[in-house]
Short mmCIF file of N, CA and C in Angstrom, two decimals:
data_model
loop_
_atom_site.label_atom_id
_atom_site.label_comp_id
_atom_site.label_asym_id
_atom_site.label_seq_id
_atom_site.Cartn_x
_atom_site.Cartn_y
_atom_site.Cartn_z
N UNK G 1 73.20 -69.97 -164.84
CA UNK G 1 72.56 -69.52 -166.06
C UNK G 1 71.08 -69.91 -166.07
N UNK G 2 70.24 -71.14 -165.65
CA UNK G 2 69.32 -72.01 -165.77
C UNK G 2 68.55 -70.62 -164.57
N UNK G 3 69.21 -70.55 -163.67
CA UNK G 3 68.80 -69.52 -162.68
C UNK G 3 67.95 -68.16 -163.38
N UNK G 4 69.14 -67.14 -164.18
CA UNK G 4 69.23 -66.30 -164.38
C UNK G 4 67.76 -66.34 -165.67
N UNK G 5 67.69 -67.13 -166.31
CA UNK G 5 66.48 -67.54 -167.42
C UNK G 5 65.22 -68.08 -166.68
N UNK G 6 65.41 -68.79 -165.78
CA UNK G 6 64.20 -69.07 -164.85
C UNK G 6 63.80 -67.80 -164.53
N UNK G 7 63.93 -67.25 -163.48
CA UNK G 7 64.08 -65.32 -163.08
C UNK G 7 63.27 -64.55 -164.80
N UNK G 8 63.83 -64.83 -165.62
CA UNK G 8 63.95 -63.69 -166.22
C UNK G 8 62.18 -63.99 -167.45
N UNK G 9 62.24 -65.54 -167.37
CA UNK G 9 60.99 -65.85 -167.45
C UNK G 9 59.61 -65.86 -166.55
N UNK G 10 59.98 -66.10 -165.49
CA UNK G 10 59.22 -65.64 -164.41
C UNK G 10 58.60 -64.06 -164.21
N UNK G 11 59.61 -63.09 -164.48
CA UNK G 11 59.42 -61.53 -164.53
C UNK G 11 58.19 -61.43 -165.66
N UNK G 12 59.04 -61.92 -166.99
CA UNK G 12 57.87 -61.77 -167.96
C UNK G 12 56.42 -62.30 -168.28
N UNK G 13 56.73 -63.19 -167.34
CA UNK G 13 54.73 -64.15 -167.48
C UNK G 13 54.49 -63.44 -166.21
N UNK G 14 54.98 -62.33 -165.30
CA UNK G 14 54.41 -61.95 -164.49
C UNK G 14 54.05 -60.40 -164.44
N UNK G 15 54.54 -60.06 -165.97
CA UNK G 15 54.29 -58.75 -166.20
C UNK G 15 53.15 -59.01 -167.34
N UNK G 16 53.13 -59.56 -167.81
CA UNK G 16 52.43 -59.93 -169.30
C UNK G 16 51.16 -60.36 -168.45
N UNK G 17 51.47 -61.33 -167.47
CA UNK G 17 49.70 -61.29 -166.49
C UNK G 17 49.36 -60.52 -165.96
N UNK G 18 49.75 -59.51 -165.49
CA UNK G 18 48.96 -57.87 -165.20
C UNK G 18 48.71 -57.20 -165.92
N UNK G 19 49.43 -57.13 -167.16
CA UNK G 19 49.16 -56.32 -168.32
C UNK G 19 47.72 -56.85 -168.59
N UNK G 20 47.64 -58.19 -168.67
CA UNK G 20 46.30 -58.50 -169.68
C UNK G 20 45.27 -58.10 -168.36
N UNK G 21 45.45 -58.16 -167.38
CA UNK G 21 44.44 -57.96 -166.51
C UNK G 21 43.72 -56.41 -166.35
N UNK G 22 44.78 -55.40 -166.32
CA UNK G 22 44.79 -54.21 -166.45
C UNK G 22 43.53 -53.51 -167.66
N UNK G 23 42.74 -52.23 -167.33
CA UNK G 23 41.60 -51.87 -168.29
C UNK G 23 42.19 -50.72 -168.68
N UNK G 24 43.22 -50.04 -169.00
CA UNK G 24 43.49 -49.28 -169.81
C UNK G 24 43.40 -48.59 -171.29
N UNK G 25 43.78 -47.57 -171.40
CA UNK G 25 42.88 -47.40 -173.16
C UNK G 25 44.49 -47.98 -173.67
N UNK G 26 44.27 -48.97 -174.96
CA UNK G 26 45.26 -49.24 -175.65
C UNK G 26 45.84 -48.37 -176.64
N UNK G 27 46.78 -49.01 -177.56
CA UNK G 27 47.80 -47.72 -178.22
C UNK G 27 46.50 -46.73 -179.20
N UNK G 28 45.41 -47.80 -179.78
CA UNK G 28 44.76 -47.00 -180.84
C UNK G 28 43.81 -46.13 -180.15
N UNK G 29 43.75 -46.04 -178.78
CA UNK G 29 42.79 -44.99 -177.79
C UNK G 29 41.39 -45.76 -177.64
N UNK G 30 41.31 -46.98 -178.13
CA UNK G 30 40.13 -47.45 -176.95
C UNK G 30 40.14 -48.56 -176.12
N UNK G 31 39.09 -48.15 -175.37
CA UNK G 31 39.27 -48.73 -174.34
C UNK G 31 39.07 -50.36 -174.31
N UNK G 32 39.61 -51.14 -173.26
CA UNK G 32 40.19 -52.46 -173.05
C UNK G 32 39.16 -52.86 -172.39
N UNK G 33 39.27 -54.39 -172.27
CA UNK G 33 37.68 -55.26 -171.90
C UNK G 33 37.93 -54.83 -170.36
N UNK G 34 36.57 -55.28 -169.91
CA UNK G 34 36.71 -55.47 -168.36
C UNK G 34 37.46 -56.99 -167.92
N UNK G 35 37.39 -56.76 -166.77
CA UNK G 35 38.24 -57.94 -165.59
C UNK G 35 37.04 -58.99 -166.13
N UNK G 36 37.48 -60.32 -166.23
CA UNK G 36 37.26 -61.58 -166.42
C UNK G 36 36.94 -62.00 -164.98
N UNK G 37 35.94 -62.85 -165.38
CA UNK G 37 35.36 -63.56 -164.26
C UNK G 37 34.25 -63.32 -164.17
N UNK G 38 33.15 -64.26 -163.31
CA UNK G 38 31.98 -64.22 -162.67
C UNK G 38 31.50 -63.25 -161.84
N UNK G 39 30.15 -62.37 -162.17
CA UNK G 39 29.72 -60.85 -161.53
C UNK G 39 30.21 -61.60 -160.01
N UNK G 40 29.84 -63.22 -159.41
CA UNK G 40 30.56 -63.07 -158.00
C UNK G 40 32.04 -63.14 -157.95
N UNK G 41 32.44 -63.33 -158.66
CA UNK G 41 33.99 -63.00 -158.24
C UNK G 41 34.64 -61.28 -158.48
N UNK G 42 33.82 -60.77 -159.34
CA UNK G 42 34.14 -59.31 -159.33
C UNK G 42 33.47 -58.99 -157.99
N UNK G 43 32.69 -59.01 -157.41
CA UNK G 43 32.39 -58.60 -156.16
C UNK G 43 33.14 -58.58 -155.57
N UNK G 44 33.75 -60.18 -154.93
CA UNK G 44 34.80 -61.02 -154.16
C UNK G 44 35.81 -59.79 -155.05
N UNK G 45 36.10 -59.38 -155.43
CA UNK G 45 37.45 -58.85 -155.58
C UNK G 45 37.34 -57.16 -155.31
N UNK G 46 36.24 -56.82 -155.98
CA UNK G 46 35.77 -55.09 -154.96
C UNK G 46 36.09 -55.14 -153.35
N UNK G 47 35.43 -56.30 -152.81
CA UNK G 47 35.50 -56.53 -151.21
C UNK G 47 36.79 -56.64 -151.38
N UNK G 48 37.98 -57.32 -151.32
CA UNK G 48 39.08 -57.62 -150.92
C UNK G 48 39.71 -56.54 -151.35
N UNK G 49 39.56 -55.54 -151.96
CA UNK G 49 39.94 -53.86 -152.28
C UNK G 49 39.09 -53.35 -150.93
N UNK G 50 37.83 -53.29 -150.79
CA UNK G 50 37.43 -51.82 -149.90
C UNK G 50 36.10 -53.84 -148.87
N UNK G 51 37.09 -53.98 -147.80
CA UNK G 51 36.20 -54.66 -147.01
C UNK G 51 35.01 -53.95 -146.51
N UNK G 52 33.70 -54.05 -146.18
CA UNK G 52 32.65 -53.46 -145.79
C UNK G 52 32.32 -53.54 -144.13
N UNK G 53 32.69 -54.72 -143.69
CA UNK G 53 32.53 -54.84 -142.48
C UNK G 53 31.02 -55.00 -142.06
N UNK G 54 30.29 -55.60 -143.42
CA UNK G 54 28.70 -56.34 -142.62
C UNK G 54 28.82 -57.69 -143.27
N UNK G 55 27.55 -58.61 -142.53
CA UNK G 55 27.29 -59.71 -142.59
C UNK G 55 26.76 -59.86 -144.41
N UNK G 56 27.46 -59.76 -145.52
CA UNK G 56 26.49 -60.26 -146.33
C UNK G 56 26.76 -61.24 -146.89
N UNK G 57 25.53 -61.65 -148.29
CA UNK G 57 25.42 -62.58 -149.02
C UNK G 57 25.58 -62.20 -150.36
N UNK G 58 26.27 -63.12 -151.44
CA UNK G 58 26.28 -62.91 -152.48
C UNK G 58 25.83 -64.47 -153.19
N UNK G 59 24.87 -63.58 -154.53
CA UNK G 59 24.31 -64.72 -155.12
C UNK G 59 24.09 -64.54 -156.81
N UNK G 60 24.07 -65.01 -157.00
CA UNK G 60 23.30 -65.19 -158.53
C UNK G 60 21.97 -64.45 -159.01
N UNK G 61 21.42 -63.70 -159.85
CA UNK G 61 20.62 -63.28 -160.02
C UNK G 61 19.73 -64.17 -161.30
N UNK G 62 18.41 -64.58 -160.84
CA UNK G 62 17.79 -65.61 -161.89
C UNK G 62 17.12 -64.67 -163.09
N UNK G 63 17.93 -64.76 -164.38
CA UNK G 63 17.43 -63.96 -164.99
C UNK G 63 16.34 -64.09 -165.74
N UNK G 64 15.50 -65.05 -165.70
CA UNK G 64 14.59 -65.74 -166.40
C UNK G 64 13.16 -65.41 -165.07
N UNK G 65 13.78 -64.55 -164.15
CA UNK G 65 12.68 -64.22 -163.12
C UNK G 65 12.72 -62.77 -162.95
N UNK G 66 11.56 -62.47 -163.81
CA UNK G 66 11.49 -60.82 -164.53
C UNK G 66 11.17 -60.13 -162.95
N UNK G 67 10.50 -60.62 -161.76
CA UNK G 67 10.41 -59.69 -160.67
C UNK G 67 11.91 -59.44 -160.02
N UNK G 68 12.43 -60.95 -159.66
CA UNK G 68 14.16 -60.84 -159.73
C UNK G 68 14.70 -59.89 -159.89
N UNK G 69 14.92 -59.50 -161.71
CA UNK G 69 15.54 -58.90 -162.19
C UNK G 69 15.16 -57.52 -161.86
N UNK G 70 13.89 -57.11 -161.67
CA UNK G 70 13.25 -55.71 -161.64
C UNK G 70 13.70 -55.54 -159.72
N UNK G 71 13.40 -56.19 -159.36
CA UNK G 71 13.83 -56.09 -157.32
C UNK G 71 15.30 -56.37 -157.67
N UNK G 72 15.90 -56.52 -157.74
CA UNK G 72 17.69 -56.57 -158.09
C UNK G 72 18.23 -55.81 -158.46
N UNK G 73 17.97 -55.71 -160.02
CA UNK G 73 18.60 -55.10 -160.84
C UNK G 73 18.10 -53.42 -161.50
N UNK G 74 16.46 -53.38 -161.52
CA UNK G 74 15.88 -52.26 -161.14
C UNK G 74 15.34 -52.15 -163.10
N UNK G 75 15.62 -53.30 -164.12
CA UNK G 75 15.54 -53.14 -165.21
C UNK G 75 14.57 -53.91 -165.69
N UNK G 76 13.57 -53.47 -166.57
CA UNK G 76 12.53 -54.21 -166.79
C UNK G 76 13.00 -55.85 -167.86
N UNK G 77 13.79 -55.45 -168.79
CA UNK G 77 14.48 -56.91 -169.43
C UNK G 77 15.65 -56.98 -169.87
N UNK G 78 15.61 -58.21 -169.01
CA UNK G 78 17.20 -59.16 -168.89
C UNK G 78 17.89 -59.15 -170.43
N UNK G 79 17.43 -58.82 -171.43
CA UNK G 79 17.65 -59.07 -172.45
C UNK G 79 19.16 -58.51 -173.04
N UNK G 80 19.78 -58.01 -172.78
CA UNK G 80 20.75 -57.27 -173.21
C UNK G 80 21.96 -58.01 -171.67
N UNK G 81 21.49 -58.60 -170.43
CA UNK G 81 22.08 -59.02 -170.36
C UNK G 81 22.76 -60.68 -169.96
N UNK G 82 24.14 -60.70 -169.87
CA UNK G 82 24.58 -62.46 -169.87
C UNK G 82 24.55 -63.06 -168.40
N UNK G 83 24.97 -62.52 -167.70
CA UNK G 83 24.92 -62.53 -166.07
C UNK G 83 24.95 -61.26 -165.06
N UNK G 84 24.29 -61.91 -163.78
CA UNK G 84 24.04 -60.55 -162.84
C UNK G 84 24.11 -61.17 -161.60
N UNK G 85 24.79 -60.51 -160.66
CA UNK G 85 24.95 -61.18 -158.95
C UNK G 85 24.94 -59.82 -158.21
N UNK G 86 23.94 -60.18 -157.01
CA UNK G 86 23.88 -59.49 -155.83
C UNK G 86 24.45 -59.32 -154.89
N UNK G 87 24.95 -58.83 -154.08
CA UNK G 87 25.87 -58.67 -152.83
C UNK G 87 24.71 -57.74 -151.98
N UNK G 88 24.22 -58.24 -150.64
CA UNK G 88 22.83 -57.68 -149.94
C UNK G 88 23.46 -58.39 -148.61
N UNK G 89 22.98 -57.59 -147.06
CA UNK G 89 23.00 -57.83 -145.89
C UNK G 89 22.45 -59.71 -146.15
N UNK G 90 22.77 -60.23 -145.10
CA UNK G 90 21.82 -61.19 -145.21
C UNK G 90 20.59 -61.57 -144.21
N UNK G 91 20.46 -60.46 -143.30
CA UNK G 91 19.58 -60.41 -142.52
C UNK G 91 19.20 -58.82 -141.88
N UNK G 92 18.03 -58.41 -141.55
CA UNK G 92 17.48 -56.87 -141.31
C UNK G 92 17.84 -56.13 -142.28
N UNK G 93 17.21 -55.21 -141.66
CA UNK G 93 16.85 -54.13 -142.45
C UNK G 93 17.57 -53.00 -142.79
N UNK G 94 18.71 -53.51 -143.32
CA UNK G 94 20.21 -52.38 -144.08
C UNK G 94 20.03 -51.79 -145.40
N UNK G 95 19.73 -50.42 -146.15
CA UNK G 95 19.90 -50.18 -147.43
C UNK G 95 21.14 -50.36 -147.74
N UNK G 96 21.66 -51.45 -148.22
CA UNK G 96 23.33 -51.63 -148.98
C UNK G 96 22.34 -52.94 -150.19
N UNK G 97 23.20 -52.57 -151.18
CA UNK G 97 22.60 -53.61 -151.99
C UNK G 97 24.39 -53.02 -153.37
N UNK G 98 25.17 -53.95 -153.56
CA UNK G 98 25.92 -54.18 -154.98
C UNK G 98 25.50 -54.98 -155.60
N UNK G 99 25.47 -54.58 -157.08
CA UNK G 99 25.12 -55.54 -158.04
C UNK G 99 25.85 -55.64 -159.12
N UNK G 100 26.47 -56.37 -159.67
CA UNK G 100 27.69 -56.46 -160.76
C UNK G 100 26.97 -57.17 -162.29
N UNK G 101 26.72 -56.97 -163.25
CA UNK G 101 25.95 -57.44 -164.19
C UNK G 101 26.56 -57.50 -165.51
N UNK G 102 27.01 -58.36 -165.95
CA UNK G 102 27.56 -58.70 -167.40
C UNK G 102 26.51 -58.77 -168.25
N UNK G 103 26.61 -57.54 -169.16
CA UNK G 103 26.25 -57.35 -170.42
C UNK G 103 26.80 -58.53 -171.53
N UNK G 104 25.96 -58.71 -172.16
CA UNK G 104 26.22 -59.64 -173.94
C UNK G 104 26.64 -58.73 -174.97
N UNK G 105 26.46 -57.49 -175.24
CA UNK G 105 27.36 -56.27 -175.68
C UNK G 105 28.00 -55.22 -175.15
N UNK G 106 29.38 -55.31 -174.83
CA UNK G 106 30.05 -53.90 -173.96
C UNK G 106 29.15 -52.47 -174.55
N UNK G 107 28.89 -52.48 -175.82
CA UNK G 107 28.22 -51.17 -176.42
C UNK G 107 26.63 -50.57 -175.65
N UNK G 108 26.33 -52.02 -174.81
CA UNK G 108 24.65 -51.86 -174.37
C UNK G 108 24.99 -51.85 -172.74
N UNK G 109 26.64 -51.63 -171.99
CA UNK G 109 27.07 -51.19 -170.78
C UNK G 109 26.01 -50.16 -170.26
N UNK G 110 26.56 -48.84 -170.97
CA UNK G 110 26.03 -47.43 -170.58
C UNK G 110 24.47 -47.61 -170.58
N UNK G 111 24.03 -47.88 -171.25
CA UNK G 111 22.68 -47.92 -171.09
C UNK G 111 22.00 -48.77 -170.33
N UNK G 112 22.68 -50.17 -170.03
CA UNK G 112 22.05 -50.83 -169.02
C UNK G 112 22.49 -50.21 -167.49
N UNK G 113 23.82 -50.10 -167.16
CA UNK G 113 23.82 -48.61 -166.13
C UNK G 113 22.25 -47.55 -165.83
N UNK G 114 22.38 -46.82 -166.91
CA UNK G 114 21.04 -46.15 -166.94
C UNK G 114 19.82 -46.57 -166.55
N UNK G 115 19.54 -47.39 -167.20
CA UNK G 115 18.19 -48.50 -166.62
C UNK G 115 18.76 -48.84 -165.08
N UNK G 116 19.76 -49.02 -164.83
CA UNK G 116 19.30 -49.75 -163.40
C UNK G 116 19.27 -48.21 -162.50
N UNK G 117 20.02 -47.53 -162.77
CA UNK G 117 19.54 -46.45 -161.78
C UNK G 117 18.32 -45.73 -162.17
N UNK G 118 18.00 -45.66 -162.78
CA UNK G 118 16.60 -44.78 -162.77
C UNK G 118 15.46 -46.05 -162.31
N UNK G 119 15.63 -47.24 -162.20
CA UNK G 119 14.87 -48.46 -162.62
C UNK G 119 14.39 -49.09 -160.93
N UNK G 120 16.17 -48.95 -160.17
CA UNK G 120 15.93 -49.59 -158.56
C UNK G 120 15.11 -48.91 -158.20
N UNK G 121 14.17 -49.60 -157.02
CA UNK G 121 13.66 -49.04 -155.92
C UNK G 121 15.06 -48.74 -154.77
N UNK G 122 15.27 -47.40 -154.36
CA UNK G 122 16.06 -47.54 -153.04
C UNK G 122 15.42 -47.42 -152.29
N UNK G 123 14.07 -47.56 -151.96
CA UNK G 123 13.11 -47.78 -150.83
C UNK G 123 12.90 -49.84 -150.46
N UNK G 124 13.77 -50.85 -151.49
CA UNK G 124 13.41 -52.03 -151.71
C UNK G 124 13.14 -53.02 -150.82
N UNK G 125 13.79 -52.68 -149.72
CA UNK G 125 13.47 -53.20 -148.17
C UNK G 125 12.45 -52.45 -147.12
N UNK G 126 11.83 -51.37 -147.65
CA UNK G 126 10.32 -51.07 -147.19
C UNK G 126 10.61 -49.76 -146.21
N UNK G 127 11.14 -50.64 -145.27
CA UNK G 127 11.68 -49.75 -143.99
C UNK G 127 12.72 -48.54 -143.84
N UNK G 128 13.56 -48.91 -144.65
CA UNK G 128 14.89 -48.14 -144.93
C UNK G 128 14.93 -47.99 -146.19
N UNK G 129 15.89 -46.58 -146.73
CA UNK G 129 16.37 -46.23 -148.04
C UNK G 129 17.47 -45.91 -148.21
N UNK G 130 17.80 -46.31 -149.25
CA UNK G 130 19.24 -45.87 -149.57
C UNK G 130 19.22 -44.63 -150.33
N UNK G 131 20.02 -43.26 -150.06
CA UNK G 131 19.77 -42.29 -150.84
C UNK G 131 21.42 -42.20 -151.41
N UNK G 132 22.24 -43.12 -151.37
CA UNK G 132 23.38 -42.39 -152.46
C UNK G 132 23.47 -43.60 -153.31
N UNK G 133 23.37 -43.48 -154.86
CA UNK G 133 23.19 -44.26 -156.05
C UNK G 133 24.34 -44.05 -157.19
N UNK G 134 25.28 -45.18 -157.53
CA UNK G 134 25.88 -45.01 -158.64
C UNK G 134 25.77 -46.13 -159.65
N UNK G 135 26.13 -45.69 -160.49
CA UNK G 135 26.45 -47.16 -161.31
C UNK G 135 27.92 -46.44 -162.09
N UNK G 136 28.36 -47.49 -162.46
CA UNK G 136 29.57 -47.54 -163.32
C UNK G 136 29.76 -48.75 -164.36
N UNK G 137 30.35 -48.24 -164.98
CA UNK G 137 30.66 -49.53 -166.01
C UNK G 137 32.06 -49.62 -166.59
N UNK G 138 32.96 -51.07 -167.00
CA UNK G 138 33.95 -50.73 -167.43
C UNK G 138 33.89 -52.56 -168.77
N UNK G 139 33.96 -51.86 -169.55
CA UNK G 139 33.62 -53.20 -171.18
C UNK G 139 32.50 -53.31 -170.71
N UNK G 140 32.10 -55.06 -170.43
CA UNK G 140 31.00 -54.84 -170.79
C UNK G 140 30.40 -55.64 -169.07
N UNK G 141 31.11 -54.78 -167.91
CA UNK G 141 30.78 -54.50 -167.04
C UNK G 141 29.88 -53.71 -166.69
N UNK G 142 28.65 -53.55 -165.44
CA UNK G 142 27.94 -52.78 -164.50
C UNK G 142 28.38 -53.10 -163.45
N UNK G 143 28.65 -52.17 -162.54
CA UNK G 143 28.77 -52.55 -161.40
C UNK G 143 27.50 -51.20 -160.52
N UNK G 144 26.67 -51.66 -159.85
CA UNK G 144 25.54 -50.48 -159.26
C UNK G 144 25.70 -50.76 -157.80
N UNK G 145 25.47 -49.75 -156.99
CA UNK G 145 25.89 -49.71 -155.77
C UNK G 145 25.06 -48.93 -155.20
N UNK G 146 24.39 -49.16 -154.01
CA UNK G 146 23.64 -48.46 -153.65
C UNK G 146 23.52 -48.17 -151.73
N UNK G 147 23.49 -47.38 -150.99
CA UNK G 147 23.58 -47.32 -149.77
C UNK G 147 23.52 -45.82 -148.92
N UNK G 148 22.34 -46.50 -148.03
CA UNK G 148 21.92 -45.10 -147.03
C UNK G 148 23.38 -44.68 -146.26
N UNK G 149 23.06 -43.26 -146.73
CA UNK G 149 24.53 -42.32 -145.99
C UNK G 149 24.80 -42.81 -144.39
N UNK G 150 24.05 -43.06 -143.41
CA UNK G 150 24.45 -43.26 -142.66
C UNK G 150 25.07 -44.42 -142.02
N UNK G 151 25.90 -45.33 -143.48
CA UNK G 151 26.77 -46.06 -142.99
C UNK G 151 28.01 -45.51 -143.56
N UNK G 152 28.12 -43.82 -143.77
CA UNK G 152 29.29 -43.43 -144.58
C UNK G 152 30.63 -43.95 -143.65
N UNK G 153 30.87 -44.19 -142.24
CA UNK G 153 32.04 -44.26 -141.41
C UNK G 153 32.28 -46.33 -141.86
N UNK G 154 31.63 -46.75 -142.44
CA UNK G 154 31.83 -48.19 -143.20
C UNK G 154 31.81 -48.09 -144.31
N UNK G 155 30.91 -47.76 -145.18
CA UNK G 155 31.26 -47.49 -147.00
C UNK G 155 30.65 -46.43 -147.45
N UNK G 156 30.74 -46.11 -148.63
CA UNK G 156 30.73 -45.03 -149.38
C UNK G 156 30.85 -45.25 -150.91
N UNK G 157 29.94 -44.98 -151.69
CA UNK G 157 29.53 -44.96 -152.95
C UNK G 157 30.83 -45.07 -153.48
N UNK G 158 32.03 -43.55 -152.88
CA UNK G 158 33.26 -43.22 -153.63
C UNK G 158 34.15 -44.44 -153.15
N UNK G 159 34.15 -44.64 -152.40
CA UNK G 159 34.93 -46.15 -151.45
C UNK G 159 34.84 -47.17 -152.46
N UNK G 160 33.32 -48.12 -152.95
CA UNK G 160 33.12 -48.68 -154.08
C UNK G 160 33.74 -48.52 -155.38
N UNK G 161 33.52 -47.36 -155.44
CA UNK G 161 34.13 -46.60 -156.97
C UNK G 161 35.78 -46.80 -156.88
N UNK G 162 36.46 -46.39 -156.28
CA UNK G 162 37.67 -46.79 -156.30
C UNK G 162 37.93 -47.87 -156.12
N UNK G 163 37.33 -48.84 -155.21
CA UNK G 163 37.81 -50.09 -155.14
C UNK G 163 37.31 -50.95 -157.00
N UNK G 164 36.12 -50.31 -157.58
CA UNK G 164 35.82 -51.25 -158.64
C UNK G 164 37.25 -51.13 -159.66
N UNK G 165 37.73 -49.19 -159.57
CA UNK G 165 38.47 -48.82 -160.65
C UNK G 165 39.69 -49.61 -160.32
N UNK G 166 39.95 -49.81 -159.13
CA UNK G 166 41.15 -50.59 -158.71
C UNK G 166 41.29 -52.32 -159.82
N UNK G 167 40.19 -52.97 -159.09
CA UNK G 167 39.68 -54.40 -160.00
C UNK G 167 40.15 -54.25 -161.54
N UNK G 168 39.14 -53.08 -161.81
CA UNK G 168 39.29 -52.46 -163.68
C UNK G 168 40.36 -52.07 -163.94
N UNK G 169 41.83 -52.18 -163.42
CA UNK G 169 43.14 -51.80 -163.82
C UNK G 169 43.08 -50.30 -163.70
N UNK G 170 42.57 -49.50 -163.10
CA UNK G 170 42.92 -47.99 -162.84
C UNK G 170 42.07 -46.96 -163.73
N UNK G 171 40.50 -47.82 -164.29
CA UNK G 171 39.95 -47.13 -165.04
C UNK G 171 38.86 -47.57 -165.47
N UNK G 172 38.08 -46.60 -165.40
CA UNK G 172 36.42 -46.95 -165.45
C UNK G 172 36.18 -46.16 -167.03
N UNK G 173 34.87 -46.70 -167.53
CA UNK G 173 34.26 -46.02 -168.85
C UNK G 173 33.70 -44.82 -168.54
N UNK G 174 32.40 -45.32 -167.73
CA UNK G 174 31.28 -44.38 -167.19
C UNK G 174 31.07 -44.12 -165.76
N UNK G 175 30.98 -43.23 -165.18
CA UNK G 175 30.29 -43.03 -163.88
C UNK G 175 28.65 -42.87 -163.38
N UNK G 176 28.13 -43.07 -163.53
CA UNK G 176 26.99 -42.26 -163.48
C UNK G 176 26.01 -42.23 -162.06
N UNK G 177 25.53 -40.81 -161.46
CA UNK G 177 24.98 -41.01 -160.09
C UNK G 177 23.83 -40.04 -160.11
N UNK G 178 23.08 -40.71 -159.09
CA UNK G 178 21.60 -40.66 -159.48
C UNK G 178 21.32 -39.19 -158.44
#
């Protein structure tokens, strides 16, 4: 019996912890927060969905360092948001650059999206450009992604995108591509 209630408690704290993890629209039709955690651990968890197969680095973005934020993030002020982390080669000259950025209002998502794509340089490493651009958002997630086509046989804008919607429980807010 002790068995059969162990089991049967186990099932339910293990359904009830995916549920809460999951971004689905709830019963009243809107939509559910994003995935919890640090913009680097949402990264760390895009990668372990869609591995990339280059050398990079992921870091913290100093938001109190307005060139930072403008070479990073592509937005003139941090102001709207709480945290932001980079995912970049860590050496030469590759256009790949993810950036995951927690907003302080899910409502100021879409628009900080907006700002960063119209905002990046994809020329930002001088030499090389990245010409395919998205951003997405899910609560009060950004996730921006950026990378020259000719690493499409390693990643792909859409590759990202599914792996974020994967993270976001099977569902994104916004798409948006530049």
């Amino acid at each position: 019996m002790k068995k059969i209630v162990t089991l049967l408690l186990a099932v339910a704290v293990f359904t009830f912890g995916f549920a809460g993890c999951g971004g689905s629209k709830d019963s009243a039709g809107e939509q559910s927060a994003a995935p919890e955690g640090t913009p680097e651990e949402i990264i760390e968890a895009v990668y372990a969905e869609k591995s990339v197969g280059l050398n990079l680095m992921t870091m913290p973005v100093d938001l109190e360092d307005a060139e930072a934020v403008k070479y990073n993030l592509g937005i003139d002020d941090a102001s709207n948001v709480k945290e932001a982390a980079i995912s970049e080669p860590m050496m030469g000259s590759q256009a790949y650059s993810l950036a995951v950025v927690r907003v302080k209002d899910a409502a100021e998502s879409e628009k900080v999206a907006k700002e960063m794509l119209n905002g990046i340089d994809p020329r930002k490493w001088i030499c090389v450009e990245a010409d395919n651009l998205r951003a997405m958002t899910k609560g009060d997630l950004v996730l921006f992604f950026m990378v020259d086509s000719s690493f499409a046989e390693t990643v792909t804008v859409d590759e990202i995108e599914e792996a974020f919607t994967t993270v976001c429980g099977g569902s994104l807010d916004k798409v948006l591509d530049k």
